[in-house]
Amino acid sequence: MKNKIIMFWIIVAIFCASIFTIYKKWPIKLGLDLQGGSRIMLEAQTTETVKTITPEDMNRLQFAIENRVNKLGISETTVAQVGDKRLLVEIPGVTDLKEAEAFLGKTALLEFKQPVLVNGDVKRDEKTGEPQWESAGLTGEDLKSANIGSDTAGHWTVSLEFNNKGATKFGELTSKLVGKPMAIFFDGDEISAPVIREAIYGGRAEISGGDTNGFAYEEAERMVNLLNAGALPLPSDIIQENTVGPTLGAASIEKSKTAALIGITLVMLFMLMMYRLPGLIADIALIIYGVILFALFEAFGVVMTLAGIAGFVLSIGMAVDANILIFERTKEELRAGRNLFTAINSGFDRAWTSIIDSNMTTMLTCIILYFLGTSVVKGFALTLFIGILVSLFTAITVTRNFMHLIFGTGELKYPALFGLKKEEIGQAAVFEETKREKARFGILD
């Protein structure tokens, strides 16, 4: 009994910790279909250097897109491969397609170029008089970070910090261009072409706007965000796009709440009516199950979608299913004349094999769906998988511990608490004894 009491307080501690986790991290993260947002289909394009798009190319593109949206501060975005050369990008909370396109379609290519020199002089275009540029071998790939800054006049600038390799390149480039211009191009457009006054070492530089007013803040912010997000390994075109309005998401949430509430209420009433006091214990375990499950969703950053809610509700049914198997086995043991303690233990032990078999096949299916399915299917598989794991814990640990604490180790004095009649107790044992006696004397039924 002492071990049962210790386990009871461990369960209470886990329950309280789960409530605290939910409180600290609430609200739960919502997916595109629940809070609205943008859904964009990208198709990778071949280039002069990339003639065929391989799975490795798509993996690198997917990683780059995920890295970009994460650094832009857009959470719960999902990027999934569709077919051989397409990516489906779902961005919750962003319903402006132009805003979504701005950071997905841009290449974010930063280039430093040096002037073409003829006899030590800068070669210029005969018509425009503009300098002619050639690559200096220094690009955004040599950057460590970019930040918004300002000059002495209060104009917005973009501050650059190079990595070790980039700092060496930049120092060598500026040392040989003293007194000459150096052009800075962003996505193919010339941003500025300052004259280098002295060699710049230390790996830091500053870009100012092309006119006397410098950058607008929004322009500098966009450039910094794209530079920090990194360049895409190969170009991609947007071939399909649509938005999900927040109104539709809000309606989906309300309907999901109603459906989940009705489903849980009916399940709890069924358990109470069919199994009486053990059913009440199962309902308490179900509440504990729900709190622990939501705490895990919050702790692991699970993004809740409509499919995820479906997985959660289905896992509730499976959690109750385990209790039904246990209680039916326990009732069979009581009918066979076992005392209460033995009946409860035997009920759990005999039901365990069936519970494991049914849940393991479902968990295996969840694993397959998660790794082979689309983002919507992944949400369903993940919530169902976590739900099954938690249901095994609550059914085996919580329900069993509460049953022993409440019923103790004695005889069943009130069979009605288990939904049984007095005359049913031990009837299975009487039946077996009668059967043996008949067989002994050769009496056939």
XYZ file of N, CA, C and O in Angstrom, residues 37-38 40 93-101 243:
52
model
N -4.097 32.185 -43.013
C -2.740 32.413 -43.493
C -2.641 32.171 -44.981
O -3.649 32.203 -45.701
N -1.427 31.917 -45.457
C -1.167 31.750 -46.880
C -0.654 30.346 -47.173
O 0.074 29.763 -46.367
N 1.303 28.456 -50.357
C 2.018 28.745 -51.602
C 2.724 27.496 -52.096
O 3.382 26.797 -51.318
N -1.045 33.019 -40.197
C -1.023 34.400 -39.751
C -0.665 35.426 -40.810
O -0.793 36.624 -40.579
N -0.198 35.008 -41.980
C 0.154 35.936 -43.061
C -0.858 35.747 -44.184
O -0.804 34.766 -44.926
N -1.809 36.668 -44.286
C -2.847 36.554 -45.312
C -2.583 37.457 -46.513
O -3.327 37.419 -47.481
N -1.524 38.261 -46.447
C -1.135 39.104 -47.570
C -0.183 38.303 -48.458
O 0.969 38.067 -48.099
N -0.676 37.878 -49.619
C 0.140 37.036 -50.495
C 1.385 37.762 -50.983
O 2.442 37.158 -51.171
N 1.301 39.074 -51.188
C 2.475 39.827 -51.631
C 3.566 39.795 -50.574
O 4.755 39.696 -50.888
N 3.150 39.869 -49.313
C 4.127 39.801 -48.220
C 4.788 38.426 -48.179
O 5.995 38.303 -47.962
N 3.973 37.381 -48.384
C 4.516 36.029 -48.387
C 5.477 35.817 -49.542
O 6.546 35.223 -49.395
N 5.088 36.324 -50.726
C 5.937 36.176 -51.911
C 7.257 36.911 -51.747
O 8.292 36.491 -52.283
N -5.181 31.890 -49.979
C -5.212 32.268 -48.564
C -6.379 31.602 -47.863
O -7.391 31.254 -48.478
